[in-house]
Amino acid sequence: MNKYIELLTVTGVISVLMVLSNMLNMNSNIITDFIVWIIPQYFIIVYPQYAYLILGISCFLILLFFKRNKTEVVDVKRNLGDIMRSSMIMMVIISIFACDFKMFPKRFYKTKEYGVSLMDVGIGSFLINAGFFNVKRSDKKILKSSLFLAMLGFIRLGVVTYFDYTVDVTEYGKHLNFYFILAILDILYILIRPLNYFAVGVIVLFTHEYIILGKDGVIPFIFSDIRHTFLCANKEGIASILPSLSIVFFSSALGEIVLLKNISDRKKFKYLLLTTIFFICGLVYTLRYSEISRRLGNAAYVFWMLSLHFTHAVIGCIIFKFFNLRTLNTQLLINKNMMLTFLVSNLIILIFNLMFDSMKTSELYANIINIGYLFITIVIIKLKTILFG
């Protein structure tokens, strides 16, 4: 249970940081946002043993400034979606570079077979974000997105092959990658796009859990080192398609209610709360007979991803009820350039790892390098916006 609470704390720190940044009533720009929002998030991820201390100090400051400045927080943009999306991508770009250094907690590395970790959360965050907002996008826009993602997938495959760059084949396999999976999911989403997203999410998950994983030999095959054919070489990526699709459809069910239905905020929150309870109950039930496995994409993993993110959404809604939060300018910047932010961060990481051995870097320099990398990434995105819009 402690590992679940730790991950809930680490991934949910943004809620407290957002309240603190609003209570301090600072002007939102790259520098202040970086100090108040990004740096604390970085240190909580890299040094989770101090998470409760950092959160405690933040809560104390919130109470202190809330009493003094209760009426001073004005002109607030209430947009929980912006905050959650930008926080998700920031958590991902922090983790994908920090994990190359010795000080990164080993328990946060991607799991090989069973278990939960921080780096298993990233892909789930992208899937939930995609599903939630896909309900507003036309098939034409989703198709264009799929073609763009496929192009990025081939570029990444070419770069990895050319530089003989080491990749973990237990993530998506030898040839498939994150971009290919998202592209495939977009195509399937267009082809299946149902009248009832929730029901189709259940059917897809049931099919994967009981019909595919339920067959004798499938689980040992996925965990094996057999890679002599294309199917075998990419079995992890192929196995992830149906569970990922179920996450997308479950998220679309919520997106349809929140973004498209003309009902009161109270009813929307009630639906969110009931859906979250359903996912938590699903998680508790599946944990009775199976451990969570990102590599298998089993029901326990799907329910864990949905429970974690939807719980944060519930907490966020409650916080927004009591605190009139504004979205930081840097969060808006990241939201408008999500894929570009991810691409720039990956490019910086690739260049660094081709030139240096991160594991030989001292802890002090590792932290300086990581913080510098985060700042450079944000500055590049800001410059792109200034120069090209």
CSV table of C-alpha atoms in Angstrom, one decimal:
chain,number,residue,atom,x,y,z
A,1,MET,CA,0.0,0.0,0.0
A,2,ASN,CA,2.9,2.4,0.8
A,3,LYS,CA,4.1,2.3,-2.9
A,4,TYR,CA,0.6,3.4,-4.1
A,5,ILE,CA,0.5,6.2,-1.6
A,6,GLU,CA,4.0,7.3,-2.5
A,7,LEU,CA,3.1,7.5,-6.2
A,8,LEU,CA,-0.1,9.3,-5.5
A,9,THR,CA,1.8,11.8,-3.5
A,10,VAL,CA,4.6,12.3,-6.0
A,11,THR,CA,2.3,12.6,-9.0
A,12,GLY,CA,-0.2,14.8,-7.1
A,13,VAL,CA,2.3,17.3,-5.7
A,14,ILE,CA,1.2,19.7,-8.5
A,15,SER,CA,-2.1,20.4,-6.7
A,16,VAL,CA,-0.3,21.8,-3.6
A,17,LEU,CA,2.3,23.7,-5.7
A,18,MET,CA,-0.5,25.3,-7.7
A,19,VAL,CA,-2.3,26.5,-4.6
A,20,LEU,CA,1.1,27.8,-3.2
A,21,SER,CA,1.9,29.7,-6.4
A,22,ASN,CA,-1.5,31.4,-6.3
A,23,MET,CA,-1.2,32.3,-2.7
A,24,LEU,CA,2.2,33.9,-3.2
A,25,ASN,CA,0.4,36.0,-5.9
A,26,MET,CA,3.6,36.2,-8.1
A,27,ASN,CA,3.6,37.3,-11.7
A,28,SER,CA,3.6,34.2,-13.9
A,29,ASN,CA,6.7,34.0,-16.2
A,30,ILE,CA,9.3,31.5,-17.1
A,31,ILE,CA,11.6,32.3,-14.2
A,32,THR,CA,8.9,32.4,-11.4
A,33,ASP,CA,7.1,29.4,-12.8
A,34,PHE,CA,10.3,27.5,-13.0
A,35,ILE,CA,11.1,28.2,-9.4
A,36,VAL,CA,7.7,27.6,-7.9
A,37,TRP,CA,6.3,24.9,-10.1
A,38,ILE,CA,9.1,23.0,-11.9
A,39,ILE,CA,12.0,22.8,-9.5
A,40,PRO,CA,9.9,21.5,-6.5
A,41,GLN,CA,8.4,18.9,-8.8
A,42,TYR,CA,11.8,17.8,-9.9
A,43,PHE,CA,13.2,17.4,-6.4
A,44,ILE,CA,10.1,15.5,-5.2
A,45,ILE,CA,10.5,13.1,-8.1
A,46,VAL,CA,14.3,12.6,-7.6
A,47,TYR,CA,14.2,12.7,-3.8
A,48,PRO,CA,10.8,11.3,-2.9
A,49,GLN,CA,12.0,10.7,0.7
A,50,TYR,CA,11.6,14.4,1.3
A,51,ALA,CA,8.3,14.6,-0.5
A,52,TYR,CA,6.3,14.9,2.8
A,53,LEU,CA,8.7,17.6,4.1
A,54,ILE,CA,8.3,19.6,0.9
A,55,LEU,CA,4.6,19.2,0.9
A,56,GLY,CA,4.4,20.1,4.6
A,57,ILE,CA,6.3,23.3,4.1
A,58,SER,CA,4.2,24.2,1.1
A,59,CYS,CA,1.0,23.6,3.0
A,60,PHE,CA,2.3,25.8,5.9
A,61,LEU,CA,3.0,28.6,3.4
A,62,ILE,CA,-0.4,28.2,1.9
A,63,LEU,CA,-2.1,28.6,5.2
A,64,LEU,CA,0.1,31.5,6.1
A,65,PHE,CA,-0.5,33.4,2.9
A,66,PHE,CA,-4.2,32.3,2.5
A,67,LYS,CA,-5.0,34.1,5.8
A,68,ARG,CA,-3.2,37.3,4.8
A,69,ASN,CA,-4.2,37.4,1.1
A,70,LYS,CA,-7.5,35.7,1.0
A,71,THR,CA,-9.1,38.5,-1.1
A,72,GLU,CA,-6.1,39.4,-3.3
A,73,VAL,CA,-6.2,36.5,-5.7
A,74,VAL,CA,-8.0,38.0,-8.8
A,75,ASP,CA,-8.3,37.4,-12.5
A,76,VAL,CA,-8.0,33.7,-12.2
A,77,LYS,CA,-8.4,31.2,-15.1
A,78,ARG,CA,-10.1,28.1,-13.8
A,79,ASN,CA,-8.8,25.4,-16.1
A,80,LEU,CA,-8.1,22.1,-14.4
A,81,GLY,CA,-7.4,20.4,-17.7
A,82,ASP,CA,-4.6,22.8,-18.6
A,83,ILE,CA,-2.9,22.3,-15.2
A,84,MET,CA,-3.2,18.5,-15.3
A,85,ARG,CA,-2.0,18.2,-18.9
A,86,SER,CA,1.0,20.4,-18.4
A,87,SER,CA,1.9,18.7,-15.1
A,88,MET,CA,1.8,15.3,-16.9
A,89,ILE,CA,4.2,16.2,-19.6
A,90,MET,CA,6.5,18.0,-17.1
A,91,MET,CA,6.6,14.8,-14.9
A,92,VAL,CA,7.5,12.8,-18.0
A,93,ILE,CA,10.3,15.1,-19.2
A,94,ILE,CA,11.7,15.2,-15.7
A,95,SER,CA,11.8,11.4,-15.4
A,96,ILE,CA,13.1,10.4,-18.8
A,97,PHE,CA,16.4,12.3,-18.3
A,98,ALA,CA,16.8,12.0,-14.5
A,99,CYS,CA,16.5,8.2,-14.8
A,100,ASP,CA,19.8,8.2,-16.6
A,101,PHE,CA,21.6,9.3,-13.5
A,102,LYS,CA,22.6,7.4,-10.4
A,103,MET,CA,20.6,9.5,-7.9
A,104,PHE,CA,17.2,8.6,-9.6
A,105,PRO,CA,15.3,6.2,-7.3
A,106,LYS,CA,15.6,2.7,-8.6
A,107,ARG,CA,12.0,1.9,-7.6
A,108,PHE,CA,10.8,4.5,-10.1
A,109,TYR,CA,12.3,2.8,-13.1
A,110,LYS,CA,10.0,1.1,-15.5
A,111,THR,CA,9.0,-2.4,-14.2
A,112,LYS,CA,10.1,-5.4,-16.1
A,113,GLU,CA,7.3,-7.8,-15.2
A,114,TYR,CA,5.0,-6.9,-12.3
A,115,GLY,CA,4.7,-3.9,-10.0
A,116,VAL,CA,4.1,-0.2,-10.1
A,117,SER,CA,6.6,2.7,-10.7
A,118,LEU,CA,6.6,6.3,-11.6
A,119,MET,CA,7.9,5.8,-15.1
A,120,ASP,CA,5.1,3.4,-15.8
A,121,VAL,CA,2.7,6.3,-15.4
A,122,GLY,CA,3.9,8.4,-18.3
A,123,ILE,CA,2.3,6.4,-21.2
A,124,GLY,CA,-0.9,6.2,-19.2
A,125,SER,CA,-1.0,9.9,-18.9
A,126,PHE,CA,-0.7,10.5,-22.6
A,127,LEU,CA,-3.4,7.9,-23.3
A,128,ILE,CA,-5.8,9.5,-20.8
A,129,ASN,CA,-5.1,12.9,-22.2
A,130,ALA,CA,-5.7,11.7,-25.8
A,131,GLY,CA,-8.9,9.9,-25.0
A,132,PHE,CA,-10.3,12.8,-23.0
A,133,PHE,CA,-9.8,15.4,-25.8
A,134,ASN,CA,-10.4,13.1,-28.8
A,135,VAL,CA,-14.2,13.5,-28.3
A,136,LYS,CA,-13.8,17.1,-29.5
A,137,ARG,CA,-11.6,16.3,-32.5
A,138,SER,CA,-12.9,15.3,-36.0
A,139,ASP,CA,-11.8,12.1,-37.6
A,140,LYS,CA,-9.8,14.1,-40.1
A,141,LYS,CA,-7.8,15.8,-37.4
A,142,ILE,CA,-7.2,12.5,-35.6
A,143,LEU,CA,-6.1,10.9,-38.9
A,144,LYS,CA,-3.6,13.8,-39.5
A,145,SER,CA,-2.3,13.3,-36.0
A,146,SER,CA,-1.9,9.6,-36.6
A,147,LEU,CA,0.2,10.2,-39.8
A,148,PHE,CA,2.4,12.8,-38.0
A,149,LEU,CA,2.9,10.3,-35.1
A,150,ALA,CA,3.8,7.5,-37.5
A,151,MET,CA,6.4,9.8,-39.2
A,152,LEU,CA,7.9,10.6,-35.8
A,153,GLY,CA,7.9,6.8,-35.1
A,154,PHE,CA,10.0,6.1,-38.2
A,155,ILE,CA,12.3,9.0,-37.5
A,156,ARG,CA,12.9,7.7,-34.0
A,157,LEU,CA,13.5,4.2,-35.3
A,158,GLY,CA,16.0,5.5,-37.9
A,159,VAL,CA,17.9,7.6,-35.3
A,160,VAL,CA,18.1,4.7,-32.8
A,161,THR,CA,19.3,2.3,-35.6
A,162,TYR,CA,21.8,4.8,-37.1
A,163,PHE,CA,23.4,5.7,-33.8
A,164,ASP,CA,23.1,2.2,-32.4
A,165,TYR,CA,21.3,3.8,-29.4
A,166,THR,CA,20.4,1.5,-26.6
A,167,VAL,CA,16.7,1.1,-26.0
A,168,ASP,CA,14.8,-1.1,-23.6
A,169,VAL,CA,13.0,-3.7,-25.7
A,170,THR,CA,10.7,-4.6,-22.9
A,171,GLU,CA,8.9,-1.3,-23.4
A,172,TYR,CA,7.5,-1.7,-26.9
A,173,GLY,CA,9.8,-4.2,-28.6
A,174,LYS,CA,12.6,-3.9,-31.0
A,175,HIS,CA,11.0,-1.8,-33.8
A,176,LEU,CA,7.8,-0.4,-32.3
A,177,ASN,CA,7.9,2.7,-30.1
A,178,PHE,CA,5.8,5.2,-28.3
A,179,TYR,CA,4.9,7.2,-31.4
A,180,PHE,CA,3.9,4.1,-33.4
A,181,ILE,CA,1.6,2.9,-30.6
A,182,LEU,CA,-0.2,6.3,-30.4
A,183,ALA,CA,-0.5,6.4,-34.2
A,184,ILE,CA,-2.1,2.9,-34.3
A,185,LEU,CA,-4.5,3.9,-31.5
A,186,ASP,CA,-5.6,6.9,-33.4
A,187,ILE,CA,-6.5,4.8,-36.4
A,188,LEU,CA,-8.3,2.2,-34.3
A,189,TYR,CA,-10.2,5.1,-32.5
A,190,ILE,CA,-11.5,6.4,-35.9
A,191,LEU,CA,-12.5,2.9,-37.1
A,192,ILE,CA,-14.3,1.9,-33.9
A,193,ARG,CA,-15.5,5.3,-32.5
A,194,PRO,CA,-18.6,4.1,-30.7
A,195,LEU,CA,-21.9,5.5,-29.4
A,196,ASN,CA,-21.0,4.4,-25.9
A,197,TYR,CA,-17.3,4.9,-25.1
A,198,PHE,CA,-17.5,3.3,-21.6
A,199,ALA,CA,-19.1,0.1,-22.8
A,200,VAL,CA,-16.6,-0.4,-25.6
A,201,GLY,CA,-13.8,0.3,-23.1
A,202,VAL,CA,-15.1,-2.5,-21.0
A,203,ILE,CA,-15.4,-4.9,-24.0
A,204,VAL,CA,-11.9,-4.2,-25.2
A,205,LEU,CA,-10.4,-4.6,-21.7
A,206,PHE,CA,-12.4,-7.9,-21.2
A,207,THR,CA,-11.2,-9.2,-24.5
A,208,HIS,CA,-7.5,-8.5,-23.7
A,209,GLU,CA,-7.7,-9.8,-20.1
A,210,TYR,CA,-9.7,-13.0,-20.5
A,211,ILE,CA,-9.5,-14.0,-24.1
A,212,ILE,CA,-5.9,-13.0,-25.0
A,213,LEU,CA,-4.0,-13.1,-21.7
A,214,GLY,CA,-6.2,-16.0,-20.6
A,215,LYS,CA,-4.8,-18.3,-23.2
A,216,ASP,CA,-2.1,-20.8,-22.1
A,217,GLY,CA,1.4,-19.7,-22.9
A,218,VAL,CA,0.6,-16.0,-23.7
A,219,ILE,CA,2.0,-14.5,-20.5
A,220,PRO,CA,5.2,-16.5,-20.5
A,221,PHE,CA,5.7,-15.7,-24.2
A,222,ILE,CA,5.4,-11.9,-23.5
A,223,PHE,CA,7.9,-12.2,-20.7
A,224,SER,CA,10.3,-14.3,-22.7
A,225,ASP,CA,13.4,-13.2,-24.6
A,226,ILE,CA,12.2,-14.8,-27.9
A,227,ARG,CA,12.5,-12.3,-30.7
A,228,HIS,CA,13.2,-14.2,-33.9
A,229,THR,CA,10.2,-12.8,-35.9
A,230,PHE,CA,8.6,-9.4,-36.2
A,231,LEU,CA,5.8,-10.5,-33.9
A,232,CYS,CA,8.1,-11.9,-31.3
A,233,ALA,CA,10.5,-8.9,-31.6
A,234,ASN,CA,7.7,-6.5,-30.9
A,235,LYS,CA,5.4,-8.5,-28.6
A,236,GLU,CA,5.3,-5.9,-25.9
A,237,GLY,CA,4.1,-3.2,-28.2
A,238,ILE,CA,1.5,-5.4,-29.8
A,239,ALA,CA,0.3,-6.6,-26.4
A,240,SER,CA,-0.1,-3.0,-25.3
A,241,ILE,CA,-2.5,-2.0,-28.1
A,242,LEU,CA,-5.9,-3.3,-26.7
A,243,PRO,CA,-5.3,-2.2,-23.0
A,244,SER,CA,-4.1,1.2,-24.3
A,245,LEU,CA,-7.2,1.4,-26.4
A,246,SER,CA,-9.4,0.6,-23.4
A,247,ILE,CA,-7.8,3.5,-21.5
A,248,VAL,CA,-8.5,5.8,-24.4
A,249,PHE,CA,-12.1,4.9,-24.6
A,250,PHE,CA,-12.7,5.1,-20.8
A,251,SER,CA,-11.1,8.6,-20.9
A,252,SER,CA,-13.3,9.5,-23.8
A,253,ALA,CA,-16.4,8.6,-21.8
A,254,LEU,CA,-15.4,11.2,-19.2
A,255,GLY,CA,-14.4,13.7,-21.9
A,256,GLU,CA,-17.8,13.3,-23.5
A,257,ILE,CA,-19.6,14.2,-20.3
A,258,VAL,CA,-17.3,17.1,-19.3
A,259,LEU,CA,-16.7,18.7,-22.7
A,260,LEU,CA,-19.8,18.0,-24.7
A,261,LYS,CA,-22.8,17.4,-22.4
A,262,ASN,CA,-24.8,20.5,-21.5
A,263,ILE,CA,-25.3,19.6,-17.8
A,264,SER,CA,-24.3,21.3,-14.5
A,265,ASP,CA,-20.8,21.2,-13.1
A,266,ARG,CA,-22.3,19.4,-10.1
A,267,LYS,CA,-23.6,16.5,-12.3
A,268,LYS,CA,-20.3,16.4,-14.1
A,269,PHE,CA,-18.4,16.1,-10.8
A,270,LYS,CA,-20.8,13.4,-9.6
A,271,TYR,CA,-20.1,11.4,-12.8
A,272,LEU,CA,-16.4,11.9,-12.3
A,273,LEU,CA,-16.6,10.7,-8.7
A,274,LEU,CA,-18.7,7.6,-9.5
A,275,THR,CA,-16.4,6.7,-12.4
A,276,THR,CA,-13.4,7.0,-10.1
A,277,ILE,CA,-15.0,4.8,-7.5
A,278,PHE,CA,-15.7,2.2,-10.2
A,279,PHE,CA,-12.1,2.2,-11.3
A,280,ILE,CA,-10.8,1.9,-7.7
A,281,CYS,CA,-13.2,-1.0,-7.1
A,282,GLY,CA,-12.0,-2.6,-10.4
A,283,LEU,CA,-8.4,-2.2,-9.2
A,284,VAL,CA,-9.2,-3.7,-5.8
A,285,TYR,CA,-10.9,-6.7,-7.4
A,286,THR,CA,-8.2,-7.4,-10.0
A,287,LEU,CA,-5.5,-7.2,-7.4
A,288,ARG,CA,-7.1,-10.2,-5.7
A,289,TYR,CA,-6.0,-12.5,-8.6
A,290,SER,CA,-3.3,-10.6,-10.4
A,291,GLU,CA,-0.4,-8.1,-9.9
A,292,ILE,CA,-0.2,-4.9,-11.9
A,293,SER,CA,1.9,-5.4,-15.1
A,294,ARG,CA,2.6,-2.6,-17.5
A,295,ARG,CA,4.3,-5.1,-19.8
A,296,LEU,CA,1.2,-7.3,-20.0
A,297,GLY,CA,-1.2,-4.3,-20.0
A,298,ASN,CA,-3.5,-6.4,-17.8
A,299,ALA,CA,-6.7,-5.2,-16.2
A,300,ALA,CA,-5.0,-4.4,-12.9
A,301,TYR,CA,-2.6,-2.0,-14.8
A,302,VAL,CA,-5.5,-0.4,-16.7
A,303,PHE,CA,-7.5,0.2,-13.5
A,304,TRP,CA,-4.4,1.5,-11.7
A,305,MET,CA,-3.7,4.1,-14.4
A,306,LEU,CA,-7.3,5.2,-14.5
A,307,SER,CA,-7.7,5.2,-10.7
A,308,LEU,CA,-4.5,7.3,-10.2
A,309,HIS,CA,-5.4,10.0,-12.8
A,310,PHE,CA,-9.1,10.2,-12.0
A,311,THR,CA,-8.4,10.5,-8.3
A,312,HIS,CA,-6.1,13.4,-9.1
A,313,ALA,CA,-9.0,14.9,-11.2
A,314,VAL,CA,-11.4,14.6,-8.2
A,315,ILE,CA,-8.9,16.2,-5.9
A,316,GLY,CA,-8.3,18.9,-8.4
A,317,CYS,CA,-12.0,19.7,-8.7
A,318,ILE,CA,-12.3,19.9,-4.9
A,319,ILE,CA,-9.3,22.3,-4.7
A,320,PHE,CA,-10.8,24.5,-7.5
A,321,LYS,CA,-13.9,24.7,-5.4
A,322,PHE,CA,-12.0,26.4,-2.5
A,323,PHE,CA,-9.1,28.1,-4.4
A,324,ASN,CA,-9.7,30.3,-7.4
A,325,LEU,CA,-6.5,29.0,-9.2
A,326,ARG,CA,-5.0,30.6,-12.3
A,327,THR,CA,-3.2,28.6,-14.9
A,328,LEU,CA,0.5,29.6,-15.1
A,329,ASN,CA,1.8,31.0,-18.4
A,330,THR,CA,4.4,28.2,-18.6
A,331,GLN,CA,1.6,25.7,-18.3
A,332,LEU,CA,-0.3,27.3,-21.1
A,333,LEU,CA,2.9,27.3,-23.2
A,334,ILE,CA,3.4,23.6,-22.6
A,335,ASN,CA,-0.2,22.7,-23.4
A,336,LYS,CA,0.0,24.4,-26.8
A,337,ASN,CA,3.2,22.7,-27.6
A,338,MET,CA,2.9,19.3,-25.9
A,339,MET,CA,4.4,17.1,-28.6
A,340,LEU,CA,7.1,19.7,-29.4
A,341,THR,CA,8.1,19.8,-25.7
A,342,PHE,CA,8.4,16.1,-25.6
A,343,LEU,CA,10.4,16.0,-28.9
A,344,VAL,CA,12.8,18.8,-27.8
A,345,SER,CA,13.5,17.1,-24.5
A,346,ASN,CA,14.1,13.8,-26.2
A,347,LEU,CA,16.6,15.5,-28.6
A,348,ILE,CA,18.5,17.1,-25.8
A,349,ILE,CA,18.7,13.7,-24.0
A,350,LEU,CA,19.9,11.9,-27.1
A,351,ILE,CA,22.7,14.5,-27.7
A,352,PHE,CA,23.8,14.4,-24.1
A,353,ASN,CA,23.9,10.6,-23.9
A,354,LEU,CA,25.8,10.3,-27.2
A,355,MET,CA,28.5,12.7,-25.8
A,356,PHE,CA,28.6,11.8,-22.1
A,357,ASP,CA,28.3,8.9,-19.7
A,358,SER,CA,25.6,10.1,-17.3
A,359,MET,CA,26.2,7.3,-14.8
A,360,LYS,CA,29.7,8.7,-14.1
A,361,THR,CA,28.3,12.1,-13.2
A,362,SER,CA,28.5,13.2,-9.6
A,363,GLU,CA,25.2,13.9,-7.8
A,364,LEU,CA,25.8,17.7,-7.6
A,365,TYR,CA,26.5,18.0,-11.3
A,366,ALA,CA,23.7,15.6,-12.2
A,367,ASN,CA,21.2,17.9,-10.5
A,368,ILE,CA,22.7,21.0,-12.1
A,369,ILE,CA,22.5,19.3,-15.6
A,370,ASN,CA,19.0,18.1,-15.1
A,371,ILE,CA,17.7,21.5,-13.9
A,372,GLY,CA,19.6,23.1,-16.8
A,373,TYR,CA,18.0,20.7,-19.3
A,374,LEU,CA,14.5,21.5,-18.0
A,375,PHE,CA,15.1,25.2,-18.3
A,376,ILE,CA,16.6,25.0,-21.8
A,377,THR,CA,13.7,22.9,-22.9
A,378,ILE,CA,11.2,25.5,-21.7
A,379,VAL,CA,13.2,28.4,-23.2
A,380,ILE,CA,13.4,26.7,-26.6
A,381,ILE,CA,9.6,26.2,-26.6
A,382,LYS,CA,9.2,29.9,-25.6
A,383,LEU,CA,11.5,31.1,-28.3
A,384,LYS,CA,9.6,29.0,-30.9
A,385,THR,CA,6.4,30.6,-29.8
A,386,ILE,CA,7.9,34.1,-30.0
A,387,LEU,CA,9.4,33.6,-33.4
A,388,PHE,CA,6.9,31.4,-35.1
A,389,GLY,CA,3.7,31.7,-33.0
